[in-house]
């Protein structure tokens, strides 16, 4: 016998509340649109998953709020972010269920929904804000601030989250605190820059010695190489980098970007493995949100063509513009530009290598 009082399945899950929360508008208006039940249930399922995503992201943001994030927390964050990405895959797949409803079926109840829209999903906005979609980056449609489409309690809730540091900001701070970059007499930037210069010089020689190129093509390739060099140089020149930050061409601070590059280049060192996994998860989350936005925009195109949305936006057109513009961890994607082959990596001093490894001494040898 359990020492706890017995509980009934339906009570535990509050199924009476949950299963009585589907109220089709068409029924209210005395006309039963069969597909409206699916429309409601799919949206509700999304909102439940949004709640779970927020539960995970809140806990991760909490862990990264401290000035020192311990190794254990990084492992937990990696696995929770992994859960978020699995949910996101489900969210993308779920659109297929809704697509079993045809555009004509949707028209039977669409007008009953105005001006409600997924645009008013406050949980979706909370996820965006907590991950780090900044107000400056947000696209506005018809000059409407998304906050103005929400009711007061939801608006308040969102305004509170805007004041808290986002995952983007917390990860940036954590990266800025990365040790090792200037330890054991090893200046990473100097060694890395020399390796990059060597690589670019090799590329230049390949272009110059390639007899199959016409003069015009050679000139073009040399120009491209120069652009790559300038791109690299902005990394080592904080003033140049800060100009790019101001212009919105970079988002992560110079120091955090360099730390992220270091982690990516030396990911095989045991101590950097988890940080690498964490950065990789953030890339995956960004990629899956972008995929969801694109899939949702396609579904909307298929459902309503070029009509405006029930929320009043240009519909498909507005949604497509968010696909590229609402990326949060885009710098972690662009980071690949700065990677160099393993064979060109500056060799780490022994002392530093030891620090980056897990040293273990068995009791027997003590
Ligand atoms: C028949 C199916 C659907 C149609 C036709 C549709 C249509 C639209 C349209 C036109 C917008 C732009 C705002 C507006 O003018 O209303 C929008 C935004 C949005 N919809 Fe949907 N939607 C559908 C299903 C869904 C589902 C199942 C979800 C899941 C929660 C969802 C979530 C969202 C979100 C979060 C936004 C805001 C996106 C942003 O501003 O970046 N939609 N939807």
Short mmCIF file of C-alpha atoms and ligand atoms in Angstrom, two decimals:
data_model
loop_
_atom_site.label_atom_id
_atom_site.label_comp_id
_atom_site.label_asym_id
_atom_site.label_seq_id
_atom_site.Cartn_x
_atom_site.Cartn_y
_atom_site.Cartn_z
CA UNK A 1 0.00 0.00 0.00
CA UNK A 2 1.30 3.45 -0.88
CA UNK A 3 1.60 5.93 2.00
CA UNK A 4 -0.04 8.54 -0.23
CA UNK A 5 -3.81 8.82 -0.76
CA UNK A 6 -5.02 7.16 -3.99
CA UNK A 7 -5.66 9.43 -6.91
CA UNK A 8 -7.88 8.94 -9.96
CA UNK A 9 -6.23 9.28 -13.42
CA UNK A 10 -8.82 11.75 -14.69
CA UNK A 11 -8.55 13.94 -11.59
CA UNK A 12 -4.75 14.00 -11.70
CA UNK A 13 -4.79 15.22 -15.30
CA UNK A 14 -7.77 17.52 -14.78
CA UNK A 15 -9.40 15.92 -17.77
CA UNK A 16 -12.79 17.44 -16.92
CA UNK A 17 -11.27 20.88 -17.47
CA UNK A 18 -9.10 19.87 -20.39
CA UNK A 19 -11.75 17.97 -22.34
CA UNK A 20 -14.42 20.59 -21.77
CA UNK A 21 -12.29 23.35 -23.18
CA UNK A 22 -13.16 22.89 -26.85
CA UNK A 23 -15.99 25.27 -27.72
CA UNK A 24 -16.42 25.63 -31.49
CA UNK A 25 -17.74 29.07 -32.45
CA UNK A 26 -19.69 27.55 -35.34
CA UNK A 27 -21.82 25.58 -32.84
CA UNK A 28 -22.55 28.76 -30.94
CA UNK A 29 -23.80 30.31 -34.18
CA UNK A 30 -26.02 27.27 -34.82
CA UNK A 31 -23.94 25.91 -37.67
CA UNK A 32 -21.67 22.91 -37.05
CA UNK A 33 -18.39 23.21 -38.99
CA UNK A 34 -16.89 19.72 -38.56
CA UNK A 35 -13.25 20.87 -39.00
CA UNK A 36 -13.36 23.49 -36.27
CA UNK A 37 -12.77 20.85 -33.56
CA UNK A 38 -9.47 19.88 -35.22
CA UNK A 39 -8.50 23.55 -35.54
CA UNK A 40 -9.06 24.12 -31.81
CA UNK A 41 -7.38 20.92 -30.63
CA UNK A 42 -4.28 21.49 -32.78
CA UNK A 43 -3.89 25.02 -31.41
CA UNK A 44 -4.42 23.82 -27.84
CA UNK A 45 -1.84 21.06 -28.30
CA UNK A 46 0.61 23.73 -29.51
CA UNK A 47 -0.06 25.88 -26.46
CA UNK A 48 0.56 22.90 -24.14
CA UNK A 49 3.90 22.23 -25.83
CA UNK A 50 4.72 25.97 -25.64
CA UNK A 51 4.13 25.68 -21.89
CA UNK A 52 6.62 22.80 -21.67
CA UNK A 53 9.20 24.73 -23.74
CA UNK A 54 8.84 27.70 -21.36
CA UNK A 55 9.27 25.36 -18.40
CA UNK A 56 12.61 24.19 -19.85
CA UNK A 57 13.85 27.60 -21.03
CA UNK A 58 12.98 29.23 -17.67
CA UNK A 59 15.00 26.60 -15.81
CA UNK A 60 17.99 27.03 -18.14
CA UNK A 61 17.92 30.83 -17.91
CA UNK A 62 17.87 30.46 -14.14
CA UNK A 63 21.00 28.27 -14.21
CA UNK A 64 22.87 30.77 -16.37
CA UNK A 65 21.94 33.74 -14.20
CA UNK A 66 24.71 32.99 -11.70
CA UNK A 67 28.18 34.44 -12.29
CA UNK A 68 29.65 30.95 -12.21
CA UNK A 69 27.83 28.23 -14.13
CA UNK A 70 28.99 24.84 -12.92
CA UNK A 71 29.76 21.97 -15.27
CA UNK A 72 26.76 19.97 -14.00
CA UNK A 73 24.38 22.78 -15.01
CA UNK A 74 25.78 22.79 -18.54
CA UNK A 75 25.09 19.06 -18.85
CA UNK A 76 21.53 19.58 -17.61
CA UNK A 77 21.03 22.56 -19.93
CA UNK A 78 22.26 20.52 -22.91
CA UNK A 79 19.79 17.73 -22.20
CA UNK A 80 16.87 20.13 -21.57
CA UNK A 81 17.62 22.04 -24.76
CA UNK A 82 17.66 18.64 -26.46
CA UNK A 83 14.13 18.10 -25.14
CA UNK A 84 13.10 21.47 -26.59
CA UNK A 85 14.42 20.50 -30.02
CA UNK A 86 12.51 17.19 -29.92
CA UNK A 87 9.30 19.13 -29.11
CA UNK A 88 10.04 21.55 -31.95
CA UNK A 89 10.28 18.64 -34.40
CA UNK A 90 6.86 17.52 -33.21
CA UNK A 91 5.50 21.06 -33.68
CA UNK A 92 6.70 21.12 -37.27
CA UNK A 93 5.18 17.68 -37.98
CA UNK A 94 1.89 18.68 -36.32
CA UNK A 95 1.14 21.15 -39.12
CA UNK A 96 0.52 18.14 -41.35
CA UNK A 97 -2.44 17.13 -39.18
CA UNK A 98 -3.98 20.58 -39.61
CA UNK A 99 -3.33 20.41 -43.34
CA UNK A 100 -5.84 17.55 -43.60
CA UNK A 101 -8.35 20.43 -43.37
CA UNK A 102 -8.87 21.99 -46.81
CA UNK A 103 -8.97 25.75 -47.49
CA UNK A 104 -12.71 25.45 -48.29
CA UNK A 105 -13.33 23.71 -44.93
CA UNK A 106 -11.47 26.53 -43.17
CA UNK A 107 -13.66 29.15 -44.86
CA UNK A 108 -16.70 27.64 -43.11
CA UNK A 109 -15.63 29.11 -39.77
CA UNK A 110 -12.74 31.52 -40.49
CA UNK A 111 -14.83 34.69 -40.23
CA UNK A 112 -15.99 33.73 -36.73
CA UNK A 113 -12.39 34.07 -35.49
CA UNK A 114 -11.66 37.71 -36.40
CA UNK A 115 -9.56 39.37 -34.98
CA UNK A 116 -8.10 36.39 -33.05
CA UNK A 117 -4.91 34.90 -34.48
CA UNK A 118 -1.81 32.94 -33.50
CA UNK A 119 -0.28 36.41 -33.60
CA UNK A 120 -1.84 36.82 -30.14
CA UNK A 121 -0.23 33.67 -28.72
CA UNK A 122 1.35 35.22 -25.62
CA UNK A 123 3.25 32.00 -24.88
CA UNK A 124 4.86 32.12 -28.33
CA UNK A 125 5.95 35.73 -27.61
CA UNK A 126 7.30 34.68 -24.21
CA UNK A 127 9.39 31.95 -25.87
CA UNK A 128 10.71 34.41 -28.46
CA UNK A 129 11.61 36.97 -25.77
CA UNK A 130 13.13 34.50 -23.34
CA UNK A 131 15.30 33.06 -26.09
CA UNK A 132 16.40 36.55 -27.09
CA UNK A 133 14.40 38.00 -29.99
CA UNK A 134 14.98 41.69 -29.33
CA UNK A 135 12.43 44.45 -29.98
CA UNK A 136 14.79 46.11 -32.48
CA UNK A 137 14.83 42.95 -34.58
CA UNK A 138 11.07 42.41 -34.63
CA UNK A 139 9.24 43.12 -37.84
CA UNK A 140 6.09 45.17 -37.40
CA UNK A 141 3.12 44.78 -39.69
CA UNK A 142 0.95 47.85 -40.42
CA UNK A 143 3.04 49.60 -37.74
CA UNK A 144 1.23 47.52 -35.12
CA UNK A 145 3.25 46.65 -32.03
CA UNK A 146 2.49 43.01 -31.19
CA UNK A 147 1.92 44.07 -27.56
CA UNK A 148 -1.06 46.19 -28.61
CA UNK A 149 -2.89 43.12 -29.92
CA UNK A 150 -2.79 41.49 -26.47
CA UNK A 151 -5.02 41.91 -23.46
CA UNK A 152 -3.59 43.67 -20.39
CA UNK A 153 -2.59 40.63 -18.23
CA UNK A 154 -0.67 39.07 -21.15
CA UNK A 155 0.92 42.39 -22.08
CA UNK A 156 2.08 42.83 -18.47
CA UNK A 157 3.51 39.32 -18.34
CA UNK A 158 5.50 39.92 -21.52
CA UNK A 159 6.76 43.33 -20.40
CA UNK A 160 8.10 41.69 -17.26
CA UNK A 161 10.05 39.11 -19.28
CA UNK A 162 11.54 41.80 -21.50
CA UNK A 163 13.24 43.20 -18.39
CA UNK A 164 14.86 39.84 -17.57
CA UNK A 165 18.04 38.70 -19.34
CA UNK A 166 17.31 36.38 -22.27
CA UNK A 167 19.09 33.10 -23.00
CA UNK A 168 21.01 34.93 -25.75
CA UNK A 169 22.30 37.52 -23.26
CA UNK A 170 23.07 34.93 -20.58
CA UNK A 171 24.99 32.69 -22.98
CA UNK A 172 26.87 35.76 -24.24
CA UNK A 173 27.96 36.61 -20.68
CA UNK A 174 28.93 32.99 -20.03
CA UNK A 175 31.03 32.96 -23.21
CA UNK A 176 32.69 36.23 -22.23
CA UNK A 177 33.80 34.58 -19.00
CA UNK A 178 35.48 31.67 -20.82
CA UNK A 179 38.91 31.14 -19.28
CA UNK A 180 41.88 29.60 -21.15
CA UNK A 181 42.03 32.24 -23.88
CA UNK A 182 44.96 34.01 -22.32
CA UNK A 183 46.40 31.48 -19.91
CA UNK A 184 49.66 29.55 -19.62
CA UNK A 185 51.52 32.07 -21.77
CA UNK A 186 49.26 31.18 -24.69
CA UNK A 187 47.61 34.00 -26.55
CA UNK A 188 44.96 32.30 -28.59
CA UNK A 189 44.17 35.26 -30.82
CA UNK A 190 47.74 35.76 -31.92
CA UNK A 191 48.26 32.09 -32.77
CA UNK A 192 44.87 31.82 -34.44
CA UNK A 193 45.44 34.96 -36.53
CA UNK A 194 48.78 33.58 -37.74
CA UNK A 195 47.07 30.31 -38.73
CA UNK A 196 44.35 32.24 -40.60
CA UNK A 197 46.97 34.37 -42.39
CA UNK A 198 48.79 31.19 -43.46
CA UNK A 199 45.56 29.66 -44.74
CA UNK A 200 44.58 32.79 -46.67
CA UNK A 201 48.08 33.03 -48.16
CA UNK A 202 47.78 29.44 -49.35
CA UNK A 203 44.40 30.22 -50.92
CA UNK A 204 45.91 33.26 -52.63
CA UNK A 205 48.72 31.15 -54.10
CA UNK A 206 46.21 28.57 -55.36
CA UNK A 207 44.32 31.34 -57.19
CA UNK A 208 47.51 32.90 -58.60
CA UNK A 209 48.89 29.55 -59.80
CA UNK A 210 45.64 28.31 -61.34
CA UNK A 211 46.32 28.47 -65.12
CA UNK A 212 42.75 27.58 -66.03
CA UNK A 213 41.42 30.93 -64.76
CA UNK A 214 40.79 33.87 -67.09
CA UNK A 215 42.10 37.23 -65.83
CA UNK A 216 38.55 38.31 -65.01
CA UNK A 217 37.83 35.18 -62.97
CA UNK A 218 41.16 35.48 -61.16
CA UNK A 219 40.37 39.07 -60.27
CA UNK A 220 36.95 38.05 -58.98
CA UNK A 221 38.36 35.26 -56.83
CA UNK A 222 41.08 37.53 -55.39
CA UNK A 223 38.39 40.09 -54.52
CA UNK A 224 36.35 37.41 -52.74
CA UNK A 225 39.44 36.34 -50.85
CA UNK A 226 39.99 39.96 -49.80
CA UNK A 227 36.42 40.07 -48.44
CA UNK A 228 37.07 36.90 -46.45
CA UNK A 229 40.27 38.47 -45.08
CA UNK A 230 38.38 41.64 -44.07
CA UNK A 231 35.75 39.45 -42.40
CA UNK A 232 38.45 37.71 -40.36
CA UNK A 233 40.17 40.99 -39.57
CA UNK A 234 37.02 42.46 -38.08
CA UNK A 235 37.28 39.69 -35.49
CA UNK A 236 40.68 40.85 -34.29
CA UNK A 237 39.91 44.55 -34.44
CA UNK A 238 37.43 45.45 -31.70
CA UNK A 239 36.69 48.90 -33.18
CA UNK A 240 35.80 47.42 -36.57
CA UNK A 241 33.80 44.67 -34.89
CA UNK A 242 31.83 47.18 -32.82
CA UNK A 243 30.86 49.10 -35.96
CA UNK A 244 29.41 45.86 -37.37
CA UNK A 245 27.59 45.31 -34.06
CA UNK A 246 26.08 48.79 -34.27
CA UNK A 247 24.99 48.21 -37.86
CA UNK A 248 23.21 45.00 -36.78
CA UNK A 249 25.57 42.84 -38.85
CA UNK A 250 26.85 41.10 -35.71
CA UNK A 251 24.93 40.33 -32.54
CA UNK A 252 27.29 38.59 -30.13
CA UNK A 253 29.98 40.72 -28.50
CA UNK A 254 33.54 40.42 -29.82
CA UNK A 255 34.82 38.52 -26.79
CA UNK A 256 31.93 36.06 -26.74
CA UNK A 257 32.28 35.43 -30.48
CA UNK A 258 35.98 34.66 -30.06
CA UNK A 259 35.21 32.35 -27.15
CA UNK A 260 32.60 30.53 -29.26
CA UNK A 261 35.18 30.11 -32.04
CA UNK A 262 37.72 28.75 -29.54
CA UNK A 263 35.16 26.26 -28.20
CA UNK A 264 34.30 25.13 -31.73
CA UNK A 265 37.91 24.76 -32.82
CA UNK A 266 39.01 22.82 -29.73
CA UNK A 267 35.78 20.93 -29.11
CA UNK A 268 37.71 17.63 -28.91
CA UNK A 269 39.33 18.73 -25.64
CA UNK A 270 37.24 17.07 -22.91
CA UNK A 271 36.40 20.22 -20.96
CA UNK A 272 35.12 22.00 -24.06
CA UNK A 273 32.90 19.19 -25.22
CA UNK A 274 29.78 20.16 -23.22
CA UNK A 275 30.10 23.88 -24.06
CA UNK A 276 30.34 22.85 -27.72
CA UNK A 277 27.19 20.71 -27.37
CA UNK A 278 25.40 23.65 -25.78
CA UNK A 279 26.27 25.99 -28.66
CA UNK A 280 25.22 23.31 -31.10
CA UNK A 281 21.82 22.96 -29.40
CA UNK A 282 21.27 26.71 -29.73
CA UNK A 283 22.00 26.46 -33.44
CA UNK A 284 19.51 23.60 -33.68
CA UNK A 285 16.80 25.52 -31.79
CA UNK A 286 17.24 28.49 -34.13
CA UNK A 287 17.16 26.24 -37.18
CA UNK A 288 14.00 24.44 -36.01
CA UNK A 289 12.17 27.71 -35.20
CA UNK A 290 13.11 29.02 -38.62
CA UNK A 291 11.82 25.79 -40.17
CA UNK A 292 8.57 26.08 -38.21
CA UNK A 293 8.10 29.69 -39.34
CA UNK A 294 8.66 28.69 -42.94
CA UNK A 295 6.34 25.64 -42.75
CA UNK A 296 3.63 27.69 -41.02
CA UNK A 297 3.96 30.41 -43.70
CA UNK A 298 3.64 27.78 -46.44
CA UNK A 299 0.56 26.28 -44.77
CA UNK A 300 -0.96 29.77 -44.47
CA UNK A 301 -0.30 30.38 -48.18
CA UNK A 302 -2.03 27.11 -48.98
CA UNK A 303 -5.00 27.89 -46.67
CA UNK A 304 -5.70 31.54 -47.43
CA UNK A 305 -3.63 32.31 -50.56
CA UNK A 306 -2.78 36.02 -50.53
CA UNK A 307 -5.71 37.10 -48.33
CA UNK A 308 -4.92 39.09 -45.18
CA UNK A 309 -4.79 37.13 -41.90
CA UNK A 310 -7.57 37.11 -39.29
CA UNK A 311 -5.17 39.19 -37.17
CA UNK A 312 -5.00 41.78 -39.96
CA UNK A 313 -1.46 41.26 -41.29
CA UNK A 314 -0.54 40.74 -44.93
CA UNK A 315 -0.66 37.03 -44.00
CA UNK A 316 1.76 34.85 -45.93
CA UNK A 317 3.92 37.81 -46.93
CA UNK A 318 4.39 39.04 -43.35
CA UNK A 319 5.13 35.52 -42.11
CA UNK A 320 7.76 34.91 -44.82
CA UNK A 321 9.58 38.09 -43.81
CA UNK A 322 9.90 36.81 -40.22
CA UNK A 323 11.61 33.60 -41.41
CA UNK A 324 14.95 35.26 -42.00
CA UNK A 325 14.64 38.33 -39.78
CA UNK A 326 13.62 36.66 -36.52
CA UNK A 327 16.70 34.49 -36.16
CA UNK A 328 18.28 34.75 -32.70
CA UNK A 329 21.54 32.78 -32.71
CA UNK A 330 22.51 33.64 -36.30
CA UNK A 331 26.11 34.52 -35.28
CA UNK A 332 26.62 30.92 -34.19
CA UNK A 333 25.77 29.86 -37.76
CA UNK A 334 28.11 32.46 -39.28
CA UNK A 335 30.83 31.22 -36.98
CA UNK A 336 31.61 28.46 -39.49
CA UNK A 337 33.14 31.15 -41.72
CA UNK A 338 35.91 31.46 -39.15
CA UNK A 339 36.78 27.80 -38.72
CA UNK A 340 40.10 26.52 -39.98
CA UNK A 341 41.03 22.88 -40.69
CA UNK A 342 42.19 20.80 -37.68
CA UNK A 343 45.61 20.44 -39.32
CA UNK A 344 46.08 24.25 -39.17
CA UNK A 345 45.01 24.64 -35.55
CA UNK A 346 47.56 26.32 -33.26
CA UNK A 347 49.04 23.65 -31.00
CA UNK A 348 48.02 24.12 -27.39
CA UNK A 349 50.78 24.39 -24.76
CA UNK A 350 51.04 21.22 -22.58
CA UNK A 351 49.99 23.14 -19.46
CA UNK A 352 46.80 24.37 -21.13
CA UNK A 353 46.08 20.94 -22.62
CA UNK A 354 46.21 19.50 -19.11
CA UNK A 355 43.75 22.14 -17.91
CA UNK A 356 41.37 21.29 -20.72
CA UNK A 357 41.55 17.54 -20.05
CA UNK A 358 40.09 15.48 -17.26
CA UNK A 359 43.01 14.38 -15.11
CA UNK A 360 42.42 11.29 -13.00
CA UNK A 361 44.76 9.71 -10.50
CA UNK A 362 43.74 6.35 -9.12
CA UNK A 363 43.90 5.93 -5.33
CA UNK A 364 46.28 2.97 -5.77
CA UNK A 365 49.02 5.24 -7.17
CA UNK A 366 48.73 7.73 -4.31
C1 LIG B 1 -5.48 27.22 -40.76
C2 LIG B 1 -4.40 27.34 -40.04
C3 LIG B 1 -3.70 28.66 -39.80
C4 LIG B 1 -3.75 29.82 -40.51
C5 LIG B 1 -4.55 30.13 -41.78
C6 LIG B 1 -2.89 30.75 -39.84
C7 LIG B 1 -2.70 32.06 -40.26
C8 LIG B 1 -1.86 32.95 -39.67
C9 LIG B 1 -1.62 34.30 -40.12
C10 LIG B 1 -2.23 34.91 -41.38
C11 LIG B 1 -0.76 34.90 -39.26
C12 LIG B 1 -0.23 36.34 -39.33
C13 LIG B 1 -0.99 37.22 -38.37
C14 LIG B 1 -2.40 37.48 -38.84
O1 LIG B 1 -2.58 38.36 -39.69
O2 LIG B 1 -3.29 36.79 -38.37
C15 LIG B 1 -0.42 33.92 -38.27
C16 LIG B 1 0.45 34.14 -37.23
C17 LIG B 1 0.77 33.17 -36.30
N1 LIG B 1 0.25 31.92 -36.20
FE1 LIG B 1 -0.98 31.03 -37.50
N2 LIG B 1 -2.30 30.16 -38.78
C18 LIG B 1 -2.77 28.88 -38.70
C19 LIG B 1 -2.43 27.92 -37.75
C20 LIG B 1 -1.59 28.13 -36.71
C21 LIG B 1 -1.28 27.16 -35.69
C22 LIG B 1 -1.77 25.71 -35.60
C23 LIG B 1 -0.46 27.77 -34.82
C24 LIG B 1 0.11 27.14 -33.57
C25 LIG B 1 0.09 27.76 -32.44
C26 LIG B 1 -0.22 29.12 -35.27
C27 LIG B 1 0.57 30.06 -34.65
C28 LIG B 1 0.82 31.30 -35.13
C29 LIG B 1 1.76 32.21 -34.51
C30 LIG B 1 2.63 31.93 -33.30
C31 LIG B 1 1.73 33.38 -35.26
C32 LIG B 1 2.60 34.62 -35.02
C33 LIG B 1 3.83 34.48 -35.91
C34 LIG B 1 4.73 35.71 -35.89
O3 LIG B 1 4.26 36.84 -35.68
O4 LIG B 1 5.94 35.53 -36.11
N3 LIG B 1 -0.93 29.30 -36.43
N4 LIG B 1 -1.11 32.75 -38.52
#
